[in-house]
Amino acid sequence: MEISLCWLRRDLRIEDNAALFHSLKSGQPVLPLFIFDTDLINNLEYDDKRLIFLYDTVLKLKLKFESFSSTLLVRIGKPEVIFDELFKEFEVGSVYANVDYEPYSIKRDLKVETLCKRQKTRFLRFHDHVIYAPETILKADNQPYHVFTPYSKNWLTKFKSETTINFPSESRLENLLTHSPMEMPEPILLNLVWRKTIFPSSDIEDLVIKNYSQTRDFPSLDATTHMGIHLRFGTISVRKLAATALHLNPTFLNELIWREFYQMILFFHSEVVTHSFRASYDRIQWLNKPEDFEAWSLGQTGYPLVDAGIRQLVETGFMHNRVRMVTASFLTKHLLIDWRLGEAFFARYLLDYELASNNGGWQWAAGCGCDAVPYFRVFSPQRQQQRFDSDNEYIRRWLPEYSSPESYIKPIIEHSFARERAIGFHRKAQETNFRI
Ligand SMILES: Cc1cc2nc3c(=O)[nH]c(=O)nc-3n(C[C@H](O)[C@H](O)[C@H](O)COP(=O)(O)OP(=O)(O)OC[C@H]3O[C@@H](n4cnc5c(N)ncnc54)[C@H](O)[C@@H]3O)c2cc1C
């Protein structure tokens, strides 16, 4: 019997899933598939919490498909090798998937596409991870935006003028292939030491979004949505979230637009993965002092807000956005350490790690990205602490040893000296021509 495969990747949900919806509409019975891609997971540490999240999510999804008398086919390996095997095991008419815009994924999909062509199997892809695919929001001259504000205006106008199309995949599950439950690989096969871990829920209360504009900047309130991990793995539909945001809070919607902006930048400028968006910044002679990087990564800079942020990140896999900005600015401007080192450190620990947003956030803070913070703006960690954690509640939560500035460890660098030095360095980079 000819079947369709629906290859789930960063869209690990049954509801409102574009590829799943289209596959279920196709007329052929659909077998959902998930591949633990060894090219990706082999780079993770054995105790990486994101792999635990992924494993748990895939298992839950499998059980859900099984409650509809179908199953989820789960394999481990290189996707092109797995597909080669699957084409021998099943008669596959079509493969459905949602587009992934990261450079690695684009290459991976090209390989699978070639295989499909050889097999005379259709490989159909749909937009699902973002509301507007990168090539949808362009300037009047059809070029991609490099500045957020006009991009977001264009995005919003389009969003408000159109009815959002949903893909009610959950209403067509009778078209799944009827199958007995298939085996789930043991965690050990993924080099994963599984342990019970609590992750943020994907249910958000409307009140959090309603109050977002007033509360989001104060790290002690922990009043942001923690949706990052769910948007990353697609355990929530961005369409659903954006529709709620439109009714409840434009500030929150704006953050979802930032996410799409960075996805778009990465798609059109894949070189940002290794290079500064502003080419001249790649000539900066970063100081990269190992002892400074060590102090920063251990949360021992003597600046309580920076230190608290790093401790929160390492202990929980989360860091509040305001504190991400301050810690990233401190590393790149106060310590003149290459943004790529900080980016890799965040990538190791963030549960909501997303290449496009992490890269965009770091380049923004370092001043070398598109629409970056101006080079002469250097966050003062003390001033940020006074404004956003005036009663030291956040700091005390993550630095229990902190009682007063006098008794805390001495700053590894003095702020006004660091500020002047950073401005001098970055001004030099500005004097040479930008690529754009
Ligand atoms: C140096 C640095 C690194 C960052 N790395 C990441 C990363 O790896 N992954 C990531 O998702 N975000 C990253 N961000 C953006 C932002 O800090 C996080 O999205 C946010 O803190 C996640 O918490 P939340 O889910 O509670 O967000 P909320 O404030 O509740 O926002 C909801 C969602 O909107 C999106 N969003 C919010 N702010 C931004 C932003 N500035 N840029 C892009 N998307 C945004 C995220 O998907 C987020 O989950 C980074 C920011 C900086 C300054």
PDB file of N, CA and C in Angstrom, residues 96-136:
ATOM      1  N   TYR A  96       5.987  14.655   3.470  1.00  0.00           N
ATOM      2  CA  TYR A  96       5.538  16.010   3.847  1.00  0.00           C
ATOM      3  C   TYR A  96       6.396  16.499   5.013  1.00  0.00           C
ATOM      4  N   ALA A  97       6.733  17.789   4.991  1.00  0.00           N
ATOM      5  CA  ALA A  97       7.488  18.357   6.120  1.00  0.00           C
ATOM      6  C   ALA A  97       7.256  19.863   6.154  1.00  0.00           C
ATOM      7  N   ASN A  98       7.550  20.466   7.294  1.00  0.00           N
ATOM      8  CA  ASN A  98       7.520  21.933   7.379  1.00  0.00           C
ATOM      9  C   ASN A  98       8.938  22.463   7.197  1.00  0.00           C
ATOM     10  N   VAL A  99       9.052  23.619   6.551  1.00  0.00           N
ATOM     11  CA  VAL A  99      10.376  24.175   6.237  1.00  0.00           C
ATOM     12  C   VAL A  99      11.106  24.572   7.509  1.00  0.00           C
ATOM     13  N   ASP A 100      12.382  24.276   7.523  1.00  0.00           N
ATOM     14  CA  ASP A 100      13.271  24.727   8.590  1.00  0.00           C
ATOM     15  C   ASP A 100      14.280  25.652   7.906  1.00  0.00           C
ATOM     16  N   TYR A 101      14.424  26.880   8.433  1.00  0.00           N
ATOM     17  CA  TYR A 101      15.183  27.899   7.690  1.00  0.00           C
ATOM     18  C   TYR A 101      16.663  27.963   8.059  1.00  0.00           C
ATOM     19  N   GLU A 102      17.130  27.080   8.935  1.00  0.00           N
ATOM     20  CA  GLU A 102      18.551  27.141   9.333  1.00  0.00           C
ATOM     21  C   GLU A 102      19.429  26.549   8.230  1.00  0.00           C
ATOM     22  N   PRO A 103      20.654  27.090   8.098  1.00  0.00           N
ATOM     23  CA  PRO A 103      21.518  26.631   6.996  1.00  0.00           C
ATOM     24  C   PRO A 103      21.736  25.119   6.996  1.00  0.00           C
ATOM     25  N   TYR A 104      21.951  24.524   8.157  1.00  0.00           N
ATOM     26  CA  TYR A 104      22.172  23.065   8.201  1.00  0.00           C
ATOM     27  C   TYR A 104      20.943  22.332   7.649  1.00  0.00           C
ATOM     28  N   SER A 105      19.768  22.776   8.096  1.00  0.00           N
ATOM     29  CA  SER A 105      18.537  22.080   7.717  1.00  0.00           C
ATOM     30  C   SER A 105      18.251  22.219   6.224  1.00  0.00           C
ATOM     31  N   ILE A 106      18.600  23.377   5.684  1.00  0.00           N
ATOM     32  CA  ILE A 106      18.364  23.576   4.242  1.00  0.00           C
ATOM     33  C   ILE A 106      19.203  22.557   3.450  1.00  0.00           C
ATOM     34  N   LYS A 107      20.471  22.387   3.878  1.00  0.00           N
ATOM     35  CA  LYS A 107      21.345  21.418   3.177  1.00  0.00           C
ATOM     36  C   LYS A 107      20.816  19.994   3.353  1.00  0.00           C
ATOM     37  N   ARG A 108      20.411  19.681   4.583  1.00  0.00           N
ATOM     38  CA  ARG A 108      19.889  18.337   4.873  1.00  0.00           C
ATOM     39  C   ARG A 108      18.680  18.034   3.995  1.00  0.00           C
ATOM     40  N   ASP A 109      17.786  19.018   3.886  1.00  0.00           N
ATOM     41  CA  ASP A 109      16.566  18.795   3.096  1.00  0.00           C
ATOM     42  C   ASP A 109      16.877  18.642   1.612  1.00  0.00           C
ATOM     43  N   LEU A 110      17.931  19.329   1.159  1.00  0.00           N
ATOM     44  CA  LEU A 110      18.304  19.191  -0.256  1.00  0.00           C
ATOM     45  C   LEU A 110      18.746  17.757  -0.545  1.00  0.00           C
ATOM     46  N   LYS A 111      19.484  17.181   0.428  1.00  0.00           N
ATOM     47  CA  LYS A 111      19.945  15.789   0.244  1.00  0.00           C
ATOM     48  C   LYS A 111      18.744  14.848   0.181  1.00  0.00           C
ATOM     49  N   VAL A 112      17.786  15.072   1.101  1.00  0.00           N
ATOM     50  CA  VAL A 112      16.605  14.197   1.135  1.00  0.00           C
ATOM     51  C   VAL A 112      15.776  14.403  -0.138  1.00  0.00           C
ATOM     52  N   GLU A 113      15.738  15.626  -0.614  1.00  0.00           N
ATOM     53  CA  GLU A 113      14.981  15.917  -1.836  1.00  0.00           C
ATOM     54  C   GLU A 113      15.567  15.147  -3.024  1.00  0.00           C
ATOM     55  N   THR A 114      16.904  15.142  -3.101  1.00  0.00           N
ATOM     56  CA  THR A 114      17.563  14.416  -4.197  1.00  0.00           C
ATOM     57  C   THR A 114      17.200  12.931  -4.136  1.00  0.00           C
ATOM     58  N   LEU A 115      17.241  12.404  -2.912  1.00  0.00           N
ATOM     59  CA  LEU A 115      16.888  10.987  -2.727  1.00  0.00           C
ATOM     60  C   LEU A 115      15.456  10.714  -3.174  1.00  0.00           C
ATOM     61  N   CYS A 116      14.551  11.626  -2.768  1.00  0.00           N
ATOM     62  CA  CYS A 116      13.135  11.468  -3.117  1.00  0.00           C
ATOM     63  C   CYS A 116      12.966  11.477  -4.632  1.00  0.00           C
ATOM     64  N   LYS A 117      13.663  12.418  -5.281  1.00  0.00           N
ATOM     65  CA  LYS A 117      13.532  12.535  -6.746  1.00  0.00           C
ATOM     66  C   LYS A 117      13.924  11.225  -7.408  1.00  0.00           C
ATOM     67  N   ARG A 118      15.052  10.655  -6.932  1.00  0.00           N
ATOM     68  CA  ARG A 118      15.543   9.402  -7.497  1.00  0.00           C
ATOM     69  C   ARG A 118      14.475   8.303  -7.354  1.00  0.00           C
ATOM     70  N   GLN A 119      13.745   8.424  -6.277  1.00  0.00           N
ATOM     71  CA  GLN A 119      12.740   7.424  -5.914  1.00  0.00           C
ATOM     72  C   GLN A 119      11.380   7.693  -6.571  1.00  0.00           C
ATOM     73  N   LYS A 120      11.327   8.879  -7.221  1.00  0.00           N
ATOM     74  CA  LYS A 120      10.048   9.367  -7.798  1.00  0.00           C
ATOM     75  C   LYS A 120       8.999   9.583  -6.700  1.00  0.00           C
ATOM     76  N   THR A 121       9.490  10.038  -5.555  1.00  0.00           N
ATOM     77  CA  THR A 121       8.613  10.358  -4.423  1.00  0.00           C
ATOM     78  C   THR A 121       8.562  11.878  -4.316  1.00  0.00           C
ATOM     79  N   ARG A 122       7.392  12.409  -4.027  1.00  0.00           N
ATOM     80  CA  ARG A 122       7.297  13.875  -3.895  1.00  0.00           C
ATOM     81  C   ARG A 122       7.758  14.295  -2.511  1.00  0.00           C
ATOM     82  N   PHE A 123       8.521  15.392  -2.427  1.00  0.00           N
ATOM     83  CA  PHE A 123       8.932  15.938  -1.124  1.00  0.00           C
ATOM     84  C   PHE A 123       8.288  17.318  -1.020  1.00  0.00           C
ATOM     85  N   LEU A 124       7.237  17.411  -0.227  1.00  0.00           N
ATOM     86  CA  LEU A 124       6.460  18.649  -0.166  1.00  0.00           C
ATOM     87  C   LEU A 124       6.714  19.375   1.139  1.00  0.00           C
ATOM     88  N   ARG A 125       6.996  20.672   1.036  1.00  0.00           N
ATOM     89  CA  ARG A 125       7.280  21.443   2.259  1.00  0.00           C
ATOM     90  C   ARG A 125       6.343  22.641   2.419  1.00  0.00           C
ATOM     91  N   PHE A 126       6.066  22.962   3.680  1.00  0.00           N
ATOM     92  CA  PHE A 126       5.097  24.016   3.998  1.00  0.00           C
ATOM     93  C   PHE A 126       5.686  24.962   5.038  1.00  0.00           C
ATOM     94  N   HIS A 127       5.129  26.169   5.085  1.00  0.00           N
ATOM     95  CA  HIS A 127       5.605  27.132   6.088  1.00  0.00           C
ATOM     96  C   HIS A 127       4.795  26.981   7.355  1.00  0.00           C
ATOM     97  N   ASP A 128       5.491  26.853   8.470  1.00  0.00           N
ATOM     98  CA  ASP A 128       4.787  26.596   9.727  1.00  0.00           C
ATOM     99  C   ASP A 128       5.519  27.187  10.923  1.00  0.00           C
ATOM    100  N   HIS A 129       6.847  27.225  10.839  1.00  0.00           N
ATOM    101  CA  HIS A 129       7.651  27.636  11.992  1.00  0.00           C
ATOM    102  C   HIS A 129       7.522  29.143  12.259  1.00  0.00           C
ATOM    103  N   VAL A 130       7.199  29.882  11.214  1.00  0.00           N
ATOM    104  CA  VAL A 130       6.977  31.331  11.357  1.00  0.00           C
ATOM    105  C   VAL A 130       5.657  31.663  10.668  1.00  0.00           C
ATOM    106  N   ILE A 131       5.131  32.845  10.969  1.00  0.00           N
ATOM    107  CA  ILE A 131       3.893  33.242  10.298  1.00  0.00           C
ATOM    108  C   ILE A 131       4.206  33.633   8.858  1.00  0.00           C
ATOM    109  N   TYR A 132       5.267  34.447   8.715  1.00  0.00           N
ATOM    110  CA  TYR A 132       5.644  34.862   7.366  1.00  0.00           C
ATOM    111  C   TYR A 132       7.028  34.329   7.011  1.00  0.00           C
ATOM    112  N   ALA A 133       7.060  33.515   5.990  1.00  0.00           N
ATOM    113  CA  ALA A 133       8.328  32.952   5.514  1.00  0.00           C
ATOM    114  C   ALA A 133       9.257  34.101   5.122  1.00  0.00           C
ATOM    115  N   PRO A 134      10.589  33.890   5.229  1.00  0.00           N
ATOM    116  CA  PRO A 134      11.541  34.978   4.999  1.00  0.00           C
ATOM    117  C   PRO A 134      11.309  35.774   3.723  1.00  0.00           C
ATOM    118  N   GLU A 135      10.962  35.105   2.633  1.00  0.00           N
ATOM    119  CA  GLU A 135      10.845  35.834   1.371  1.00  0.00           C
ATOM    120  C   GLU A 135       9.494  36.537   1.210  1.00  0.00           C
ATOM    121  N   THR A 136       8.658  36.505   2.268  1.00  0.00           N
ATOM    122  CA  THR A 136       7.318  37.100   2.162  1.00  0.00           C
ATOM    123  C   THR A 136       7.320  38.579   2.513  1.00  0.00           C
TER     124      THR A 136
END
